[in-house]
CSV table of C-alpha atoms and ligand atoms in Angstrom, one decimal:
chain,number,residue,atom,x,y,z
A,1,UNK,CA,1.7,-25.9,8.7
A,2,UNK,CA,-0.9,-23.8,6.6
A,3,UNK,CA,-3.2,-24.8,4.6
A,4,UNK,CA,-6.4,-22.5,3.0
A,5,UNK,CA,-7.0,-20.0,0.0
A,6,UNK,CA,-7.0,-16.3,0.2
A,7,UNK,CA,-9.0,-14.0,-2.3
A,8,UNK,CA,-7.7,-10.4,-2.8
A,9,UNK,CA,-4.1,-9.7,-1.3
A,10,UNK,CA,-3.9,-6.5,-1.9
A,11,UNK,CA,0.0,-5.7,-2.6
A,12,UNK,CA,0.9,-9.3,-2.5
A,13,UNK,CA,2.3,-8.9,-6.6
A,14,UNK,CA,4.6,-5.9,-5.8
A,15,UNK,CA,7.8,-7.2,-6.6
A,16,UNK,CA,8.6,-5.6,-3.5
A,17,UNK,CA,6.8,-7.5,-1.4
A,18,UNK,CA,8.5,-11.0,-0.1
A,19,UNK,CA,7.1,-11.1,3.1
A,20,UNK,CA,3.2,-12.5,3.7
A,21,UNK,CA,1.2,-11.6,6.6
A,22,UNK,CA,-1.6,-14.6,6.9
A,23,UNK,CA,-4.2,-14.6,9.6
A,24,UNK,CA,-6.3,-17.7,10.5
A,25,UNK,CA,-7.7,-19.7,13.1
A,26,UNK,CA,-5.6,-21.7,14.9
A,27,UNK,CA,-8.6,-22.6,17.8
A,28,UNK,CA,-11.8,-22.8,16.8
A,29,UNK,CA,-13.2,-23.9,19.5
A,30,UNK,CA,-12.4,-21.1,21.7
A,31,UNK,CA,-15.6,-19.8,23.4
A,32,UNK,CA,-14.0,-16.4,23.1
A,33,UNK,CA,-14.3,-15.5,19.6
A,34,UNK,CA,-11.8,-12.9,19.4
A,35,UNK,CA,-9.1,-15.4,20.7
A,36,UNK,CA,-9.7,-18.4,17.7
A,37,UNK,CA,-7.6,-16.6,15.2
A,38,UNK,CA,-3.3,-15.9,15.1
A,39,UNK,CA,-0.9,-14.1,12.5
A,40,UNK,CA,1.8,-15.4,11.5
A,41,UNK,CA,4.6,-14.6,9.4
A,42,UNK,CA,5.1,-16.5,6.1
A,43,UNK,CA,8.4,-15.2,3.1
A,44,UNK,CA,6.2,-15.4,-0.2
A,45,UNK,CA,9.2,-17.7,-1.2
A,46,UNK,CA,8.2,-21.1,0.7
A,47,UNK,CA,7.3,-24.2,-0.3
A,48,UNK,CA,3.5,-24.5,-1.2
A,49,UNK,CA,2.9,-20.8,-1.5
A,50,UNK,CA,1.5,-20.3,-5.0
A,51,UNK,CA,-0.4,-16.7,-6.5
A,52,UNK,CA,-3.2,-18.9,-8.6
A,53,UNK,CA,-4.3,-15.5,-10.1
A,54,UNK,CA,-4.6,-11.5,-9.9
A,55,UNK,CA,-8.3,-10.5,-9.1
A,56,UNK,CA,-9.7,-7.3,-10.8
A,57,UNK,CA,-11.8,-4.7,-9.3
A,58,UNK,CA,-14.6,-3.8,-12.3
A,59,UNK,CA,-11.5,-4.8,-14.7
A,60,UNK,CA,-9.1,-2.9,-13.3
A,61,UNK,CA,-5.9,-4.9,-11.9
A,62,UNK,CA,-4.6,-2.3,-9.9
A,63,UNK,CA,-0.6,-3.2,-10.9
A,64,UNK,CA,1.8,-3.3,-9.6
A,65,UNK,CA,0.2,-4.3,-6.6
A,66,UNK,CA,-2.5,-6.6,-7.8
A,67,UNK,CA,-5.4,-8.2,-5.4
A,68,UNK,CA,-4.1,-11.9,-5.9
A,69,UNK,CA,-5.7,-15.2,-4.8
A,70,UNK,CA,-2.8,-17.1,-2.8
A,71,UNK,CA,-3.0,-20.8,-1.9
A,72,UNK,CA,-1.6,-22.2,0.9
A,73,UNK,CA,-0.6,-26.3,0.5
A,74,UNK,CA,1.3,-27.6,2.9
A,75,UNK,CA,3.0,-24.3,3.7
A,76,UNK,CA,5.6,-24.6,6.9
A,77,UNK,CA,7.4,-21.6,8.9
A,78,UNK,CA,8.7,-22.0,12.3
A,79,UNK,CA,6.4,-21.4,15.3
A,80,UNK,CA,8.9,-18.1,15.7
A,81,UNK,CA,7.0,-16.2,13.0
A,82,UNK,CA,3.6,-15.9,14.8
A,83,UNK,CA,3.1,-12.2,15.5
A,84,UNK,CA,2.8,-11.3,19.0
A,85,UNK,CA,1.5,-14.9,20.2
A,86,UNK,CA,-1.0,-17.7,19.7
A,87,UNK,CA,-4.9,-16.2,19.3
A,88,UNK,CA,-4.0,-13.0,19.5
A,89,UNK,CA,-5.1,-12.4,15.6
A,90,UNK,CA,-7.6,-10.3,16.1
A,91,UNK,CA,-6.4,-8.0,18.4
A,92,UNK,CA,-3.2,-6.9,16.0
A,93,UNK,CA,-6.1,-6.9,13.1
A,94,UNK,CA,-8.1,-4.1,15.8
A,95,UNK,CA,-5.3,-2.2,16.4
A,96,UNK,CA,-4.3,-2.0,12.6
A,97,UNK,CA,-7.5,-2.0,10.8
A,98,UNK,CA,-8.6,1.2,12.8
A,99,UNK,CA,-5.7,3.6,11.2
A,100,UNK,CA,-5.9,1.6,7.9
A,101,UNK,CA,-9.9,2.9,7.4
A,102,UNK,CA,-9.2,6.5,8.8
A,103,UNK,CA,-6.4,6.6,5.8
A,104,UNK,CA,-8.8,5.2,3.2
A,105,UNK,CA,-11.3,8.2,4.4
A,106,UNK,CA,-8.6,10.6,3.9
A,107,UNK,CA,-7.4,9.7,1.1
A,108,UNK,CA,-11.3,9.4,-0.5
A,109,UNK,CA,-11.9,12.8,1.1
A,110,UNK,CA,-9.1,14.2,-1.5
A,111,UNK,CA,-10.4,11.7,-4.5
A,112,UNK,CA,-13.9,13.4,-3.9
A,113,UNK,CA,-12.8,17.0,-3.7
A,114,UNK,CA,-10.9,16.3,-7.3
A,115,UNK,CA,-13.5,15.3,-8.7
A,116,UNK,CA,-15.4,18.1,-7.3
A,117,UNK,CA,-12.9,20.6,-9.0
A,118,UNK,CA,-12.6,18.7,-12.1
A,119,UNK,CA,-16.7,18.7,-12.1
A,120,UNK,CA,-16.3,22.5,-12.1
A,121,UNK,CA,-13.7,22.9,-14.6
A,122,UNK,CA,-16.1,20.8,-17.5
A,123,UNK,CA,-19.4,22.7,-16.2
A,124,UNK,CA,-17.7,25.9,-17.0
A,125,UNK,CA,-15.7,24.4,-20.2
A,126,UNK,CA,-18.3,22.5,-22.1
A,127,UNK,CA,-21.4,24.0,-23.9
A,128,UNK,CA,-24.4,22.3,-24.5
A,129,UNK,CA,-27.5,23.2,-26.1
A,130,UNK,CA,-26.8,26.7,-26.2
A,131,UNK,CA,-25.3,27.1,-22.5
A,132,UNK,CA,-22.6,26.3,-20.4
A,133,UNK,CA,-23.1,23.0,-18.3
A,134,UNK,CA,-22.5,25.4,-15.4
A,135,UNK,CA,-25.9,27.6,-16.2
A,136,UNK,CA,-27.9,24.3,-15.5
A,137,UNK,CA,-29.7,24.6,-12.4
A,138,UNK,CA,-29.6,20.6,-11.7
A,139,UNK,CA,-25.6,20.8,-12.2
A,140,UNK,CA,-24.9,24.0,-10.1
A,141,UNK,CA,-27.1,21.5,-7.1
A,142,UNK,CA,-25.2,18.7,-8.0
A,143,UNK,CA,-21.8,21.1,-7.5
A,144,UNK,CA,-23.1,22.2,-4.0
A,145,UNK,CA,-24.7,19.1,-2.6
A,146,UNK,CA,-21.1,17.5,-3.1
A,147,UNK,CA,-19.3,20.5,-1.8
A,148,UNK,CA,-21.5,20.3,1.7
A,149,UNK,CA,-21.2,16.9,1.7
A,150,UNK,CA,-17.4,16.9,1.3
A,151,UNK,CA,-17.2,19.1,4.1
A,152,UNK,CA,-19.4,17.2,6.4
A,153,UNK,CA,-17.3,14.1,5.8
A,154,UNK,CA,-13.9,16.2,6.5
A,155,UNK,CA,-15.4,17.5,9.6
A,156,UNK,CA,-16.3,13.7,10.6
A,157,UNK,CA,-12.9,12.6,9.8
A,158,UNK,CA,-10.9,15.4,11.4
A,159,UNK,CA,-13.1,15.0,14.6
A,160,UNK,CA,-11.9,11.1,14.0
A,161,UNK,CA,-8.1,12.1,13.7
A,162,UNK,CA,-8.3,14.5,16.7
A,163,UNK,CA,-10.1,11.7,18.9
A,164,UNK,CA,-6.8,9.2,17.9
A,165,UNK,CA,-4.6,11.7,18.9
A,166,UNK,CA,-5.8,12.7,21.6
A,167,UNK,CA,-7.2,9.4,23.4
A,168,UNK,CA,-5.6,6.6,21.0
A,169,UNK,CA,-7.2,4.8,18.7
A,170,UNK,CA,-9.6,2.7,21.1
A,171,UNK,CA,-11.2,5.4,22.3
A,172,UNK,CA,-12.3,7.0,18.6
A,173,UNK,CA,-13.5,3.5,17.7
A,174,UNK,CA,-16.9,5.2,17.0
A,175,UNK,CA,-15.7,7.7,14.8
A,176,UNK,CA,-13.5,5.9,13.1
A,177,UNK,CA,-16.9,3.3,12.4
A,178,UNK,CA,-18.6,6.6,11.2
A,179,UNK,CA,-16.4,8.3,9.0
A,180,UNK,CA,-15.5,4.5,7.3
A,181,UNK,CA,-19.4,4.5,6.9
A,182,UNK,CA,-20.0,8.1,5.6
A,183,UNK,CA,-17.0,8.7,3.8
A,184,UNK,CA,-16.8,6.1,0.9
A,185,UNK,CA,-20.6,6.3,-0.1
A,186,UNK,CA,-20.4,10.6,0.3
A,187,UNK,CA,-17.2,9.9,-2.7
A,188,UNK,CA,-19.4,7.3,-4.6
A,189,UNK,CA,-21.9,10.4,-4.9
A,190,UNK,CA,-19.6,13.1,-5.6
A,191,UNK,CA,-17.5,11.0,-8.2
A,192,UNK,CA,-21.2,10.0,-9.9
A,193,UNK,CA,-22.4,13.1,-10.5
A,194,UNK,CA,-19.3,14.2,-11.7
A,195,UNK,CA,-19.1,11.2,-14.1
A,196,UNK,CA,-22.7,12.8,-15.2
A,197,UNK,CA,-21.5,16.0,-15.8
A,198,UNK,CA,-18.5,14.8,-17.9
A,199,UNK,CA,-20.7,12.9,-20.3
A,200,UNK,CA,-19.5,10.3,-22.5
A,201,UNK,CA,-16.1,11.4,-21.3
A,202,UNK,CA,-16.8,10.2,-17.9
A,203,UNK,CA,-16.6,6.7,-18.3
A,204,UNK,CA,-13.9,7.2,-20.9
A,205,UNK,CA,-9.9,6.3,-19.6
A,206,UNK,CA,-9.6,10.0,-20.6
A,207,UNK,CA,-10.4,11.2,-17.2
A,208,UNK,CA,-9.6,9.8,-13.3
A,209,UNK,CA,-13.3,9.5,-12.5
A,210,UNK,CA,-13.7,5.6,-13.6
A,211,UNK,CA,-10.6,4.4,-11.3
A,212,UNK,CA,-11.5,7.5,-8.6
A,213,UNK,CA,-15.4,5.3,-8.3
A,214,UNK,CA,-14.0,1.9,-8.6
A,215,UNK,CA,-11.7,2.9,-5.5
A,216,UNK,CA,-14.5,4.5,-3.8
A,217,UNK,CA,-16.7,1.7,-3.9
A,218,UNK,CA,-15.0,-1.2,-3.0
A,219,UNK,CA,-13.6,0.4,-0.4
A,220,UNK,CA,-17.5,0.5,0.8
A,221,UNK,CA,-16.5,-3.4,1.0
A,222,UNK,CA,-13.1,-3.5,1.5
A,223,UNK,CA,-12.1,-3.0,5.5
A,224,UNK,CA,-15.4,-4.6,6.2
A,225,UNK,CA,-18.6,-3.5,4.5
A,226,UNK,CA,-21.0,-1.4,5.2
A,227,UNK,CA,-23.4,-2.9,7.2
A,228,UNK,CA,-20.9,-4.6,9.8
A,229,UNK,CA,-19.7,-0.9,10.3
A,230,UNK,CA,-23.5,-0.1,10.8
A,231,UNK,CA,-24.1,-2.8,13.1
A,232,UNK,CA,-21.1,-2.4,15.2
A,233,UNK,CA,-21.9,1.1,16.0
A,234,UNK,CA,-25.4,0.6,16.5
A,235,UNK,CA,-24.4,-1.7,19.4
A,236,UNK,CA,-22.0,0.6,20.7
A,237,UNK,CA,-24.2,2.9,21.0
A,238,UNK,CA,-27.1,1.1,21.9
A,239,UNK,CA,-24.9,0.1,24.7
A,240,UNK,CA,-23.8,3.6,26.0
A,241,UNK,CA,-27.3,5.1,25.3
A,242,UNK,CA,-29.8,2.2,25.8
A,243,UNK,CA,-29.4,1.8,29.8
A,244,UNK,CA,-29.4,5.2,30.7
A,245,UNK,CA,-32.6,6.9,32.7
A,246,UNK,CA,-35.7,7.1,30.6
A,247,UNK,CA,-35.8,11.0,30.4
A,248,UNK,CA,-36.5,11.2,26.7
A,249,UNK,CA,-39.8,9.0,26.9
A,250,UNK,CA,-41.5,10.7,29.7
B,1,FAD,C1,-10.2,-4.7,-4.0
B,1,FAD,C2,-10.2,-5.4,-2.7
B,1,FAD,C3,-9.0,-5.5,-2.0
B,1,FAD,C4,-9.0,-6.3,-0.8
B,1,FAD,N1,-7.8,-6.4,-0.1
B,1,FAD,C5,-7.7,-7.2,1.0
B,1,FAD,C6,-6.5,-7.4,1.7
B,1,FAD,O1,-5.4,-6.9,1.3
B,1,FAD,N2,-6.5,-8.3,2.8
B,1,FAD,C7,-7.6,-8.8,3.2
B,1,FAD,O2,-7.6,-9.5,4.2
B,1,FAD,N3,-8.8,-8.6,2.6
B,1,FAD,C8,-8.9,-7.8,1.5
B,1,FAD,N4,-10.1,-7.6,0.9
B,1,FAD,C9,-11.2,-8.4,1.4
B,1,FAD,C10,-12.2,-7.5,2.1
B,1,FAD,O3,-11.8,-7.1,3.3
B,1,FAD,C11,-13.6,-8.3,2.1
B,1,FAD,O4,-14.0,-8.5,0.8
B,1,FAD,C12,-14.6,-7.6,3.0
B,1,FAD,O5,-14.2,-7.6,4.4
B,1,FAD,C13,-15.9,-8.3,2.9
B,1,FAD,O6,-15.9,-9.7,3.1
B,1,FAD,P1,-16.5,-10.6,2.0
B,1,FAD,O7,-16.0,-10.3,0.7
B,1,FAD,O8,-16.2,-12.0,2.5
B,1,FAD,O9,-18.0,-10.3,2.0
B,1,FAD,P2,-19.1,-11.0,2.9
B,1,FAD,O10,-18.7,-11.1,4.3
B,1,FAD,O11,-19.6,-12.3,2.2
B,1,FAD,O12,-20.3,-9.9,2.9
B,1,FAD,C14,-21.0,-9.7,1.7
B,1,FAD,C15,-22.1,-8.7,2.0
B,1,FAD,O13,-23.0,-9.2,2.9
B,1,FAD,C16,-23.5,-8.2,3.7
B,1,FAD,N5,-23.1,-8.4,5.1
B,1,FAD,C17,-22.0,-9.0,5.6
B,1,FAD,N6,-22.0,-9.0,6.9
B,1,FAD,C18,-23.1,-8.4,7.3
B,1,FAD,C19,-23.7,-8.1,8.6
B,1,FAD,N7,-23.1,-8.4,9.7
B,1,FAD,N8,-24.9,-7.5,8.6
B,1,FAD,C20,-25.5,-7.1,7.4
B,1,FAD,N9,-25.0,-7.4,6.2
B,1,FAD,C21,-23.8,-8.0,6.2
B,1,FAD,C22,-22.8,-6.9,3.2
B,1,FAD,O14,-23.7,-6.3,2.3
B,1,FAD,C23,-21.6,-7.4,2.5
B,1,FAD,O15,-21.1,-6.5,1.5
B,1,FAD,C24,-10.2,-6.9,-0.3
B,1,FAD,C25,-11.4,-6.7,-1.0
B,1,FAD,C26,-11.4,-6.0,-2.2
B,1,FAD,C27,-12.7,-5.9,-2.9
Protein backbone atom coordinates (compact mmCIF):
# COMPACT_ATOMS: atom_id res chain seq x y z
CA UNK A 1 0.00 0.00 0.00
CA UNK A 2 1.55 3.49 -0.96
CA UNK A 3 1.00 6.41 0.22
CA UNK A 4 3.28 9.99 -0.43
CA UNK A 5 3.50 12.88 -3.09
CA UNK A 6 5.98 13.09 -5.87
CA UNK A 7 7.09 16.51 -7.46
CA UNK A 8 8.45 16.38 -11.05
CA UNK A 9 7.85 12.91 -12.95
CA UNK A 10 9.49 13.52 -15.71
CA UNK A 11 7.59 11.53 -18.67
CA UNK A 12 4.85 10.53 -16.40
CA UNK A 13 2.04 12.73 -18.94
CA UNK A 14 3.26 10.84 -22.17
CA UNK A 15 0.30 9.19 -23.12
CA UNK A 16 2.67 6.54 -23.65
CA UNK A 17 3.50 6.01 -20.42
CA UNK A 18 1.13 3.53 -18.17
CA UNK A 19 3.53 2.15 -16.17
CA UNK A 20 4.97 4.11 -12.86
CA UNK A 21 8.30 3.38 -11.36
CA UNK A 22 7.98 4.72 -7.52
CA UNK A 23 10.89 4.47 -5.12
CA UNK A 24 10.48 4.84 -1.35
CA UNK A 25 11.42 3.62 1.93
CA UNK A 26 9.97 0.78 3.04
CA UNK A 27 12.62 0.53 6.38
CA UNK A 28 13.59 3.33 7.89
CA UNK A 29 15.17 2.14 10.45
CA UNK A 30 17.75 0.24 8.66
CA UNK A 31 21.24 1.20 10.03
CA UNK A 32 22.42 0.73 6.49
CA UNK A 33 21.18 3.67 4.72
CA UNK A 34 21.46 2.37 1.27
CA UNK A 35 19.15 -0.64 2.30
CA UNK A 36 15.89 1.73 3.74
CA UNK A 37 14.55 2.34 0.36
CA UNK A 38 12.62 -0.35 -2.50
CA UNK A 39 11.10 0.09 -6.18
CA UNK A 40 8.24 -1.05 -6.98
CA UNK A 41 6.08 -1.28 -9.88
CA UNK A 42 2.76 0.69 -9.91
CA UNK A 43 0.23 0.77 -13.80
CA UNK A 44 -0.65 4.71 -13.69
CA UNK A 45 -4.18 3.18 -13.90
CA UNK A 46 -4.75 2.09 -10.11
CA UNK A 47 -6.86 3.18 -7.67
CA UNK A 48 -5.54 6.30 -5.68
CA UNK A 49 -3.04 7.30 -8.31
CA UNK A 50 -3.96 10.89 -9.24
CA UNK A 51 -1.49 13.63 -11.60
CA UNK A 52 -2.55 16.82 -9.21
CA UNK A 53 -0.67 19.05 -11.73
CA UNK A 54 2.20 19.46 -14.60
CA UNK A 55 5.23 21.41 -13.01
CA UNK A 56 7.11 23.94 -15.39
CA UNK A 57 10.69 24.54 -15.68
CA UNK A 58 11.07 28.65 -15.96
CA UNK A 59 7.44 28.23 -17.72
CA UNK A 60 8.14 25.84 -19.96
CA UNK A 61 6.00 22.50 -19.65
CA UNK A 62 8.11 20.38 -21.57
CA UNK A 63 4.86 18.31 -23.36
CA UNK A 64 4.27 15.80 -24.03
CA UNK A 65 6.12 14.56 -21.36
CA UNK A 66 5.42 17.00 -18.57
CA UNK A 67 7.28 16.96 -14.96
CA UNK A 68 3.89 16.13 -13.06
CA UNK A 69 3.25 16.02 -9.20
CA UNK A 70 1.62 12.42 -8.62
CA UNK A 71 -0.18 11.57 -5.35
CA UNK A 72 -0.24 8.39 -3.97
CA UNK A 73 -3.58 7.59 -1.53
CA UNK A 74 -4.07 4.46 -0.64
CA UNK A 75 -2.46 3.03 -3.74
CA UNK A 76 -2.23 -1.06 -3.73
CA UNK A 77 -0.14 -3.42 -6.17
CA UNK A 78 0.86 -6.83 -5.36
CA UNK A 79 4.07 -7.54 -3.42
CA UNK A 80 5.17 -9.12 -7.12
CA UNK A 81 5.86 -5.70 -8.51
CA UNK A 82 8.78 -4.72 -6.32
CA UNK A 83 11.87 -4.50 -8.62
CA UNK A 84 14.55 -6.88 -7.78
CA UNK A 85 13.62 -7.26 -3.93
CA UNK A 86 12.84 -5.52 -0.68
CA UNK A 87 15.66 -2.47 0.14
CA UNK A 88 17.29 -2.89 -2.75
CA UNK A 89 16.10 0.80 -4.10
CA UNK A 90 19.00 2.27 -4.13
CA UNK A 91 21.21 0.03 -5.59
CA UNK A 92 18.86 -0.26 -9.07
CA UNK A 93 18.74 3.90 -8.64
CA UNK A 94 23.16 3.43 -8.73
CA UNK A 95 23.19 1.38 -11.44
CA UNK A 96 20.64 3.54 -13.49
CA UNK A 97 21.37 7.01 -12.53
CA UNK A 98 25.17 6.57 -13.57
CA UNK A 99 24.22 6.09 -17.50
CA UNK A 100 21.24 8.45 -17.14
CA UNK A 101 23.89 11.57 -16.21
CA UNK A 102 26.62 10.51 -18.80
CA UNK A 103 23.55 10.84 -21.49
CA UNK A 104 22.43 14.16 -20.11
CA UNK A 105 26.34 15.27 -20.56
CA UNK A 106 26.22 14.16 -24.08
CA UNK A 107 23.40 15.29 -25.12
CA UNK A 108 24.34 19.01 -23.37
CA UNK A 109 27.74 18.61 -24.99
CA UNK A 110 25.76 18.81 -28.52
CA UNK A 111 23.17 21.61 -27.11
CA UNK A 112 26.47 23.67 -26.27
CA UNK A 113 28.32 23.17 -29.54
CA UNK A 114 24.82 24.46 -31.36
CA UNK A 115 24.78 27.17 -29.74
CA UNK A 116 28.33 27.69 -30.34
CA UNK A 117 27.65 27.53 -34.16
CA UNK A 118 24.53 29.46 -34.05
CA UNK A 119 26.72 32.11 -31.90
CA UNK A 120 28.96 32.21 -34.97
CA UNK A 121 26.49 32.40 -37.59
CA UNK A 122 24.71 35.93 -35.82
CA UNK A 123 28.40 37.39 -35.06
CA UNK A 124 29.19 37.19 -38.67
CA UNK A 125 25.34 38.10 -39.78
CA UNK A 126 24.43 40.99 -37.68
CA UNK A 127 26.00 44.55 -37.89
CA UNK A 128 26.13 46.82 -35.19
CA UNK A 129 27.47 50.14 -34.78
CA UNK A 130 29.30 50.13 -37.83
CA UNK A 131 30.77 46.39 -37.61
CA UNK A 132 30.03 43.00 -37.62
CA UNK A 133 29.40 41.45 -34.05
CA UNK A 134 32.26 39.06 -35.14
CA UNK A 135 34.96 42.16 -35.32
CA UNK A 136 34.32 42.60 -31.45
CA UNK A 137 37.15 41.57 -29.57
CA UNK A 138 34.96 40.59 -26.31
CA UNK A 139 32.64 38.34 -28.79
CA UNK A 140 35.58 36.67 -30.79
CA UNK A 141 36.80 35.65 -26.65
CA UNK A 142 33.51 34.78 -25.86
CA UNK A 143 33.49 32.32 -29.28
CA UNK A 144 36.84 30.77 -28.09
CA UNK A 145 36.47 30.47 -24.34
CA UNK A 146 33.25 28.32 -25.23
CA UNK A 147 35.02 26.38 -28.05
CA UNK A 148 37.98 25.22 -25.40
CA UNK A 149 35.65 24.75 -22.98
CA UNK A 150 33.39 22.49 -25.11
CA UNK A 151 36.28 20.51 -25.87
CA UNK A 152 37.50 20.04 -22.44
CA UNK A 153 34.02 18.81 -21.40
CA UNK A 154 34.07 16.21 -24.54
CA UNK A 155 37.40 15.05 -23.54
CA UNK A 156 35.96 14.55 -19.80
CA UNK A 157 33.03 12.76 -21.06
CA UNK A 158 34.64 10.56 -23.63
CA UNK A 159 37.32 9.57 -21.01
CA UNK A 160 33.85 8.86 -18.97
CA UNK A 161 32.34 6.62 -21.78
CA UNK A 162 35.65 4.83 -22.37
CA UNK A 163 36.07 4.05 -18.49
CA UNK A 164 32.13 2.37 -18.72
CA UNK A 165 33.14 0.45 -21.43
CA UNK A 166 35.92 -0.69 -20.51
CA UNK A 167 35.61 -1.40 -16.58
CA UNK A 168 31.61 -0.97 -16.22
CA UNK A 169 29.97 1.61 -14.82
CA UNK A 170 31.26 1.24 -11.06
CA UNK A 171 34.48 1.73 -11.82
CA UNK A 172 33.99 5.30 -13.82
CA UNK A 173 31.93 6.42 -10.91
CA UNK A 174 34.41 9.39 -10.64
CA UNK A 175 34.15 10.47 -14.01
CA UNK A 176 30.92 10.05 -14.39
CA UNK A 177 30.59 12.58 -10.98
CA UNK A 178 32.97 14.87 -12.99
CA UNK A 179 31.62 15.21 -16.23
CA UNK A 180 27.82 15.58 -14.52
CA UNK A 181 29.62 18.43 -12.52
CA UNK A 182 31.52 20.19 -15.47
CA UNK A 183 29.31 19.55 -18.17
CA UNK A 184 25.89 21.30 -17.39
CA UNK A 185 27.54 24.63 -15.90
CA UNK A 186 30.36 24.60 -19.12
CA UNK A 187 26.60 24.63 -21.45
CA UNK A 188 24.97 27.25 -18.99
CA UNK A 189 28.12 29.39 -20.10
CA UNK A 190 28.25 28.68 -23.62
CA UNK A 191 24.38 29.05 -24.12
CA UNK A 192 24.71 32.61 -22.03
CA UNK A 193 27.01 34.18 -24.04
CA UNK A 194 25.38 33.11 -26.95
CA UNK A 195 22.05 34.43 -25.64
CA UNK A 196 24.38 37.82 -25.31
CA UNK A 197 25.43 37.73 -28.65
CA UNK A 198 21.90 37.29 -30.11
CA UNK A 199 20.56 40.29 -28.45
CA UNK A 200 17.05 40.90 -27.92
CA UNK A 201 16.58 37.83 -30.08
CA UNK A 202 18.07 35.63 -27.60
CA UNK A 203 15.46 35.44 -25.12
CA UNK A 204 12.90 35.64 -27.92
CA UNK A 205 11.03 31.99 -28.88
CA UNK A 206 12.68 32.82 -32.26
CA UNK A 207 15.72 31.01 -31.47
CA UNK A 208 16.61 27.43 -29.30
CA UNK A 209 18.79 29.20 -26.81
CA UNK A 210 15.85 29.93 -24.08
CA UNK A 211 14.82 26.09 -23.95
CA UNK A 212 18.74 25.02 -24.85
CA UNK A 213 19.60 27.09 -21.00
CA UNK A 214 16.48 26.06 -19.17
CA UNK A 215 17.68 22.33 -20.06
CA UNK A 216 21.12 23.09 -19.19
CA UNK A 217 20.40 24.39 -15.87
CA UNK A 218 18.12 22.24 -14.27
CA UNK A 219 19.88 19.65 -15.26
CA UNK A 220 22.63 21.28 -12.82
CA UNK A 221 19.73 20.13 -10.29
CA UNK A 222 18.17 17.41 -11.81
CA UNK A 223 20.15 13.91 -11.24
CA UNK A 224 21.25 15.40 -8.00
CA UNK A 225 22.69 18.86 -7.77
CA UNK A 226 25.72 20.14 -7.87
CA UNK A 227 27.13 20.15 -4.73
CA UNK A 228 26.20 16.38 -3.79
CA UNK A 229 28.24 15.58 -6.98
CA UNK A 230 30.99 17.81 -5.45
CA UNK A 231 30.81 16.25 -2.19
CA UNK A 232 30.69 12.74 -3.25
CA UNK A 233 33.83 13.04 -5.19
CA UNK A 234 35.62 14.88 -2.79
CA UNK A 235 35.26 11.82 -0.52
CA UNK A 236 36.21 9.54 -3.09
CA UNK A 237 38.98 10.96 -3.49
CA UNK A 238 39.84 12.08 -0.25
CA UNK A 239 39.60 8.48 0.40
CA UNK A 240 42.03 7.12 -2.38
CA UNK A 241 44.45 10.06 -1.94
CA UNK A 242 44.15 11.09 1.83
CA UNK A 243 45.92 7.82 3.42
CA UNK A 244 48.61 7.54 1.11
CA UNK A 245 52.51 8.29 2.25
CA UNK A 246 53.14 11.95 2.98
CA UNK A 247 55.51 12.51 0.03
CA UNK A 248 53.98 15.73 -1.17
CA UNK A 249 54.39 17.57 2.36
CA UNK A 250 57.95 16.87 3.03
C1 LIG B 1 12.83 19.48 -14.54
C2 LIG B 1 13.08 18.44 -13.49
C3 LIG B 1 12.78 17.09 -13.76
C4 LIG B 1 12.96 16.11 -12.78
N1 LIG B 1 12.60 14.82 -13.04
C5 LIG B 1 12.69 13.88 -12.06
C6 LIG B 1 12.26 12.53 -12.28
O1 LIG B 1 11.82 12.16 -13.38
N2 LIG B 1 12.34 11.64 -11.27
C7 LIG B 1 12.83 12.00 -10.05
O2 LIG B 1 12.89 11.14 -9.16
N3 LIG B 1 13.23 13.26 -9.82
C8 LIG B 1 13.17 14.21 -10.78
N4 LIG B 1 13.57 15.50 -10.53
C9 LIG B 1 13.96 15.84 -9.17
C10 LIG B 1 15.44 16.07 -9.02
O3 LIG B 1 16.14 14.85 -9.09
C11 LIG B 1 15.65 16.81 -7.70
O4 LIG B 1 15.07 18.09 -7.85
C12 LIG B 1 17.12 16.91 -7.37
O5 LIG B 1 17.67 15.64 -7.07
C13 LIG B 1 17.36 17.83 -6.17
O6 LIG B 1 16.55 17.49 -5.09
P1 LIG B 1 15.64 18.59 -4.42
O7 LIG B 1 14.87 19.30 -5.48
O8 LIG B 1 14.89 17.91 -3.33
O9 LIG B 1 16.67 19.64 -3.85
P2 LIG B 1 17.29 19.64 -2.38
O10 LIG B 1 17.76 18.28 -2.01
O11 LIG B 1 16.34 20.35 -1.49
O12 LIG B 1 18.57 20.55 -2.64
C14 LIG B 1 18.42 21.95 -2.83
C15 LIG B 1 19.78 22.57 -2.92
O13 LIG B 1 20.47 22.39 -1.69
C16 LIG B 1 21.85 22.23 -1.93
N5 LIG B 1 22.27 20.92 -1.44
C17 LIG B 1 21.57 19.77 -1.39
N6 LIG B 1 22.31 18.77 -0.89
C18 LIG B 1 23.52 19.31 -0.60
C19 LIG B 1 24.73 18.79 -0.07
N7 LIG B 1 24.85 17.49 0.25
N8 LIG B 1 25.77 19.63 0.09
C20 LIG B 1 25.66 20.95 -0.25
N9 LIG B 1 24.55 21.49 -0.77
C21 LIG B 1 23.51 20.69 -0.95
C22 LIG B 1 22.05 22.29 -3.45
O14 LIG B 1 22.40 23.61 -3.82
C23 LIG B 1 20.69 21.95 -3.97
O15 LIG B 1 20.45 22.46 -5.27
C24 LIG B 1 13.47 16.48 -11.52
C25 LIG B 1 13.80 17.83 -11.27
C26 LIG B 1 13.62 18.79 -12.22
C27 LIG B 1 13.97 20.23 -11.92
Amino acid sequence: VINGRKWFTSGALNKRCTLLIVMGKTDADNPDVHKQQSMILVPKDTPGVRIVRDITAFGYDDAPMGHPEIVYDNVRVPAANLLLGEGRGFEIAQGRLGPGRIHHCMRLIGVAQRALETMCRRAESRVAFGRKLSEQGSVREDIAHSHCEIEQARLLTLKAADKMDRDGNKAARDLIAAAKIVVPSMACRVIDRAIQVHGGMGVSQDTFLPKAYVYARFIRIGDGPDQVHLAALARQLVRLHGAAAPRESR
